[in-house]
């Protein structure tokens, strides 16, 4: 498979709502999953960050997220079905705008329900950075970018200025 070009902020596909994955499509999506893996690891090599990538970031308009922390996890049709009232604020980044960070408010805890590669329903309870990560990736599936979640007009900075941010 191959490293794919990550669509950058402003590309119209990033603002589209993705189609659900059907069970009969799972096998045909294996090349896209490998491309997500390769693209994520290429981004890590270049920028030193990156834990997950959503399919629309490489132009695949399906409800599919690929995460690799200590091992790969594929999320088909993920749904955030419980979110805590407690929120936290953080500087978020994105492969679609690699030189920019944006201050956002996210739910501290959430539950995600999804279908795995064997088309079995799975549930994960997430906290803190993993909660934020999957909220960010699920937003991509709905055509929402982190820049749309900015707290205010002063919640943007260049990555190179991170040392000066609180």
mmCIF file of C-alpha atoms in Angstrom:
data_model
loop_
_atom_site.group_PDB
_atom_site.id
_atom_site.type_symbol
_atom_site.label_atom_id
_atom_site.label_comp_id
_atom_site.label_asym_id
_atom_site.label_seq_id
_atom_site.Cartn_x
_atom_site.Cartn_y
_atom_site.Cartn_z
ATOM 1 C CA UNK A 1 0.000 0.000 0.000
ATOM 2 C CA UNK A 2 1.137 3.587 0.194
ATOM 3 C CA UNK A 3 1.454 6.847 2.017
ATOM 4 C CA UNK A 4 -1.421 9.047 0.875
ATOM 5 C CA UNK A 5 -1.583 12.813 0.718
ATOM 6 C CA UNK A 6 -3.332 14.237 3.769
ATOM 7 C CA UNK A 7 -6.037 16.682 2.726
ATOM 8 C CA UNK A 8 -5.254 20.108 4.137
ATOM 9 C CA UNK A 9 -7.436 22.690 5.847
ATOM 10 C CA UNK A 10 -9.765 24.210 3.267
ATOM 11 C CA UNK A 11 -10.170 21.090 1.119
ATOM 12 C CA UNK A 12 -13.933 20.661 0.528
ATOM 13 C CA UNK A 13 -13.955 16.903 1.260
ATOM 14 C CA UNK A 14 -12.952 17.620 4.875
ATOM 15 C CA UNK A 15 -16.336 19.271 5.438
ATOM 16 C CA UNK A 16 -18.435 16.384 4.111
ATOM 17 C CA UNK A 17 -20.282 13.858 6.271
ATOM 18 C CA UNK A 18 -18.944 10.348 5.656
ATOM 19 C CA UNK A 19 -21.034 7.363 4.604
ATOM 20 C CA UNK A 20 -21.387 4.401 6.987
ATOM 21 C CA UNK A 21 -19.297 1.333 6.255
ATOM 22 C CA UNK A 22 -21.363 -1.679 5.205
ATOM 23 C CA UNK A 23 -20.329 -5.189 6.218
ATOM 24 C CA UNK A 24 -19.871 -6.202 2.581
ATOM 25 C CA UNK A 25 -17.306 -3.379 2.173
ATOM 26 C CA UNK A 26 -14.957 -4.421 4.978
ATOM 27 C CA UNK A 27 -12.685 -6.587 2.836
ATOM 28 C CA UNK A 28 -12.475 -3.974 0.083
ATOM 29 C CA UNK A 29 -11.431 -1.363 2.673
ATOM 30 C CA UNK A 30 -8.295 -3.297 3.709
ATOM 31 C CA UNK A 31 -6.096 -1.310 1.258
ATOM 32 C CA UNK A 32 -7.486 1.944 2.694
ATOM 33 C CA UNK A 33 -6.731 0.726 6.230
ATOM 34 C CA UNK A 34 -3.144 -0.040 5.210
ATOM 35 C CA UNK A 35 -2.909 3.404 3.584
ATOM 36 C CA UNK A 36 -4.160 4.983 6.820
ATOM 37 C CA UNK A 37 -1.471 3.074 8.731
ATOM 38 C CA UNK A 38 1.282 4.072 6.300
ATOM 39 C CA UNK A 39 0.163 7.705 6.212
ATOM 40 C CA UNK A 40 -0.055 7.914 10.016
ATOM 41 C CA UNK A 41 3.451 6.514 10.438
ATOM 42 C CA UNK A 42 4.836 8.816 7.753
ATOM 43 C CA UNK A 43 3.304 11.780 9.601
ATOM 44 C CA UNK A 44 4.836 10.547 12.887
ATOM 45 C CA UNK A 45 8.229 10.334 11.216
ATOM 46 C CA UNK A 46 7.948 13.898 9.890
ATOM 47 C CA UNK A 47 6.320 15.624 12.876
ATOM 48 C CA UNK A 48 6.927 13.360 15.887
ATOM 49 C CA UNK A 49 3.197 13.188 16.698
ATOM 50 C CA UNK A 50 0.132 11.303 15.527
ATOM 51 C CA UNK A 51 -1.905 8.583 17.190
ATOM 52 C CA UNK A 52 -4.911 8.244 14.889
ATOM 53 C CA UNK A 53 -6.258 9.209 11.492
ATOM 54 C CA UNK A 54 -9.768 9.325 10.057
ATOM 55 C CA UNK A 55 -10.458 8.040 6.552
ATOM 56 C CA UNK A 56 -11.653 11.389 5.137
ATOM 57 C CA UNK A 57 -8.231 12.873 5.892
ATOM 58 C CA UNK A 58 -6.948 10.854 2.925
ATOM 59 C CA UNK A 59 -10.094 11.328 0.856
ATOM 60 C CA UNK A 60 -11.864 8.061 1.769
ATOM 61 C CA UNK A 61 -15.371 9.209 2.647
ATOM 62 C CA UNK A 62 -16.288 6.324 4.953
ATOM 63 C CA UNK A 63 -16.926 6.223 8.710
ATOM 64 C CA UNK A 64 -13.567 4.645 9.479
ATOM 65 C CA UNK A 65 -10.887 5.596 12.020
ATOM 66 C CA UNK A 66 -7.465 3.991 12.389
ATOM 67 C CA UNK A 67 -5.652 4.358 15.726
ATOM 68 C CA UNK A 68 -2.214 3.053 16.599
ATOM 69 C CA UNK A 69 -0.924 3.581 20.105
ATOM 70 C CA UNK A 70 0.603 0.294 21.267
ATOM 71 C CA UNK A 71 -1.267 -1.762 18.666
ATOM 72 C CA UNK A 72 -3.635 -1.006 15.779
ATOM 73 C CA UNK A 73 -7.341 -0.457 16.341
ATOM 74 C CA UNK A 74 -9.799 -0.060 13.474
ATOM 75 C CA UNK A 75 -13.114 1.641 14.202
ATOM 76 C CA UNK A 76 -15.929 1.095 11.695
ATOM 77 C CA UNK A 77 -18.974 3.349 12.184
ATOM 78 C CA UNK A 78 -17.871 4.692 15.585
ATOM 79 C CA UNK A 79 -20.454 6.431 17.755
ATOM 80 C CA UNK A 80 -19.718 8.493 20.843
ATOM 81 C CA UNK A 81 -22.769 7.460 22.823
ATOM 82 C CA UNK A 82 -21.926 8.783 26.291
ATOM 83 C CA UNK A 83 -19.977 11.915 27.133
ATOM 84 C CA UNK A 84 -19.250 13.322 30.570
ATOM 85 C CA UNK A 85 -20.522 16.722 31.587
ATOM 86 C CA UNK A 86 -17.019 17.465 32.855
ATOM 87 C CA UNK A 87 -14.931 19.190 30.208
ATOM 88 C CA UNK A 88 -11.281 20.099 29.839
ATOM 89 C CA UNK A 89 -9.382 22.572 27.685
ATOM 90 C CA UNK A 90 -6.367 21.710 25.565
ATOM 91 C CA UNK A 91 -4.322 22.745 22.549
ATOM 92 C CA UNK A 92 -5.360 20.413 19.734
ATOM 93 C CA UNK A 93 -3.489 19.717 16.534
ATOM 94 C CA UNK A 94 -4.394 17.916 13.346
ATOM 95 C CA UNK A 95 -2.695 16.308 10.384
ATOM 96 C CA UNK A 96 -4.863 18.565 8.175
ATOM 97 C CA UNK A 97 -3.163 21.675 9.580
ATOM 98 C CA UNK A 98 0.214 20.426 10.822
ATOM 99 C CA UNK A 99 1.701 23.844 11.630
ATOM 100 C CA UNK A 100 -1.307 25.132 13.587
ATOM 101 C CA UNK A 101 -2.711 24.370 17.044
ATOM 102 C CA UNK A 102 -6.142 25.365 18.295
ATOM 103 C CA UNK A 103 -7.456 25.594 21.853
ATOM 104 C CA UNK A 104 -10.611 23.493 22.230
ATOM 105 C CA UNK A 105 -12.871 22.235 24.995
ATOM 106 C CA UNK A 106 -13.569 18.487 25.052
ATOM 107 C CA UNK A 107 -15.421 16.006 27.239
ATOM 108 C CA UNK A 108 -13.144 14.479 29.864
ATOM 109 C CA UNK A 109 -14.698 11.031 29.472
ATOM 110 C CA UNK A 110 -16.686 9.332 26.763
ATOM 111 C CA UNK A 111 -17.799 5.936 25.580
ATOM 112 C CA UNK A 112 -17.333 4.865 21.991
ATOM 113 C CA UNK A 113 -19.209 2.011 20.352
ATOM 114 C CA UNK A 114 -17.952 0.686 17.028
ATOM 115 C CA UNK A 115 -17.618 -2.360 14.811
ATOM 116 C CA UNK A 116 -14.217 -4.036 14.591
ATOM 117 C CA UNK A 117 -12.593 -5.762 11.598
ATOM 118 C CA UNK A 118 -14.544 -8.956 12.380
ATOM 119 C CA UNK A 119 -17.740 -6.846 12.332
ATOM 120 C CA UNK A 120 -18.242 -7.399 16.070
ATOM 121 C CA UNK A 121 -19.594 -4.567 18.186
ATOM 122 C CA UNK A 122 -17.051 -3.210 20.648
ATOM 123 C CA UNK A 123 -17.240 -0.587 23.369
ATOM 124 C CA UNK A 124 -14.410 1.409 24.909
ATOM 125 C CA UNK A 125 -14.523 3.799 27.843
ATOM 126 C CA UNK A 126 -12.087 6.629 27.258
ATOM 127 C CA UNK A 127 -10.633 9.315 29.505
ATOM 128 C CA UNK A 128 -8.538 12.428 29.098
ATOM 129 C CA UNK A 129 -6.258 12.342 26.036
ATOM 130 C CA UNK A 130 -7.880 9.231 24.523
ATOM 131 C CA UNK A 131 -11.310 10.748 25.030
ATOM 132 C CA UNK A 132 -10.142 13.885 23.235
ATOM 133 C CA UNK A 133 -8.470 11.887 20.474
ATOM 134 C CA UNK A 134 -11.569 9.899 19.553
ATOM 135 C CA UNK A 135 -13.818 12.972 19.806
ATOM 136 C CA UNK A 136 -11.447 14.670 17.336
ATOM 137 C CA UNK A 137 -11.429 11.713 14.932
ATOM 138 C CA UNK A 138 -15.211 11.225 15.081
ATOM 139 C CA UNK A 139 -15.625 14.925 14.301
ATOM 140 C CA UNK A 140 -13.737 14.292 11.045
ATOM 141 C CA UNK A 141 -16.368 11.710 10.076
ATOM 142 C CA UNK A 142 -19.027 14.406 10.450
ATOM 143 C CA UNK A 143 -17.105 17.014 8.469
ATOM 144 C CA UNK A 144 -16.092 18.991 11.561
ATOM 145 C CA UNK A 145 -12.507 20.170 12.051
ATOM 146 C CA UNK A 146 -10.922 21.229 15.339
ATOM 147 C CA UNK A 147 -10.689 24.808 14.037
ATOM 148 C CA UNK A 148 -14.510 24.857 14.179
ATOM 149 C CA UNK A 149 -14.312 23.951 17.872
ATOM 150 C CA UNK A 150 -11.968 26.812 18.804
ATOM 151 C CA UNK A 151 -12.921 28.426 22.104
ATOM 152 C CA UNK A 152 -12.540 31.941 20.695
ATOM 153 C CA UNK A 153 -10.690 34.011 18.107
ATOM 154 C CA UNK A 154 -7.509 33.981 20.226
ATOM 155 C CA UNK A 155 -7.410 30.176 20.402
ATOM 156 C CA UNK A 156 -5.069 29.696 17.437
ATOM 157 C CA UNK A 157 -1.283 29.520 17.355
ATOM 158 C CA UNK A 158 1.524 28.213 15.239
ATOM 159 C CA UNK A 159 2.999 24.937 16.456
ATOM 160 C CA UNK A 160 6.391 26.679 16.602
ATOM 161 C CA UNK A 161 4.992 28.949 19.339
ATOM 162 C CA UNK A 162 3.845 26.124 21.656
ATOM 163 C CA UNK A 163 6.589 26.926 24.187
ATOM 164 C CA UNK A 164 4.933 30.311 24.781
ATOM 165 C CA UNK A 165 1.432 28.945 25.312
ATOM 166 C CA UNK A 166 -0.048 28.076 28.675
#
